[in-house]
C-alpha positions in Angstrom: -0.1 0.0 0.0 2.4 2.7 -1.4 -1.0 5.8 -1.5 -1.6 7.7 1.7 -4.6 7.5 3.4 -4.9 11.0 5.1 -7.2 13.5 2.9 -5.4 16.5 1.6 -6.7 20.0 1.6 -8.6 19.4 -1.6 -10.5 16.3 -0.2 -12.1 18.6 2.1 -16.0 19.3 2.7 -14.9 23.2 3.2 -14.0 23.3 -0.9 -18.0 23.0 -1.6 -19.2 26.0 0.3 -17.7 28.0 -2.6 -19.6 27.0 -5.6 -22.5 26.3 -3.4 -23.0 29.9 -2.5 -22.2 30.6 -6.1 -25.1 28.3 -7.2 -27.7 29.7 -4.3 -26.3 33.2 -4.7 -27.6 33.1 -8.5 -30.9 31.8 -7.9 -31.0 34.8 -5.1 -30.1 37.1 -7.4 -31.7 36.1 -10.7 -35.5 35.7 -8.6 -35.4 39.0 -7.4 -34.0 41.1 -10.5 -36.0 39.4 -13.4 -39.2 40.4 -12.9 -41.0 37.4 -14.7 -39.1 34.8 -11.8 -40.2 36.9 -9.0 -43.5 35.3 -8.2 -42.1 31.9 -9.3 -39.2 31.8 -7.2 -40.2 34.3 -4.7 -40.2 32.2 -1.4 -36.8 30.3 -2.7 -35.1 33.0 -2.7 -35.9 34.6 0.1 -34.3 31.6 1.8 -31.5 31.1 -0.2 -29.8 34.9 -0.5 -29.2 34.6 3.1 -27.6 31.1 2.7 -26.0 32.1 0.0 -23.8 35.2 2.3 -23.2 32.7 5.3 -22.1 29.6 2.9 -20.1 32.1 1.0 -18.5 33.5 3.9 -17.5 29.9 5.6 -16.4 29.8 1.8 -13.7 32.8 1.9 -12.4 31.8 5.7 -11.4 28.8 4.4 -10.4 29.8 1.0 -8.1 32.1 3.1 -6.5 29.1 5.2 -5.9 27.0 2.3 -9.1 25.1 1.0 -11.3 26.0 -2.1 -11.0 29.4 -4.3 -11.5 32.6 -3.0 -13.1 34.1 -5.7 -16.0 31.6 -6.0 -16.6 32.2 -2.3 -16.5 35.7 -2.6 -18.4 35.8 -5.9 -21.5 34.1 -4.6 -21.4 36.0 -1.2 -22.0 39.5 -3.5 -24.7 37.6 -5.4 -25.9 36.6 -2.0 -25.8 40.3 -0.8 -27.5 41.8 -3.8 -30.7 38.9 -4.2 -31.0 39.3 -0.4 -31.3 43.2 -0.9 -33.2 43.4 -3.3 -36.1 41.2 -1.4 -35.6 43.8 1.4 -36.3 46.3 -0.4 -39.0 45.0 -2.2 -40.3 44.5 1.7 -39.5 48.2 2.8 -41.1 49.4 -0.9 -44.8 47.6 0.5 -44.4 49.1 4.4 -44.0 46.3 5.7 
């Protein structure tokens, strides 16, 4: 048995935080800013925005330690902020 069984940095579950945040952030931003999709994706957009922010922040933390890609986590976090900000602005525009 010449191969090591110890996991490397690229085998960590933290590597998936950035891409997950990116997918959730895209869904959140698209559901908020595309008028045809606002009513269809409204409940999911409320959930995916904060999840993208939280997972993206954790992805940035782990990427700075060497596990995962930093730019993917940053883009996912930014899209989550855009999507969540759009939903928050929509709620505030209705006065609630």
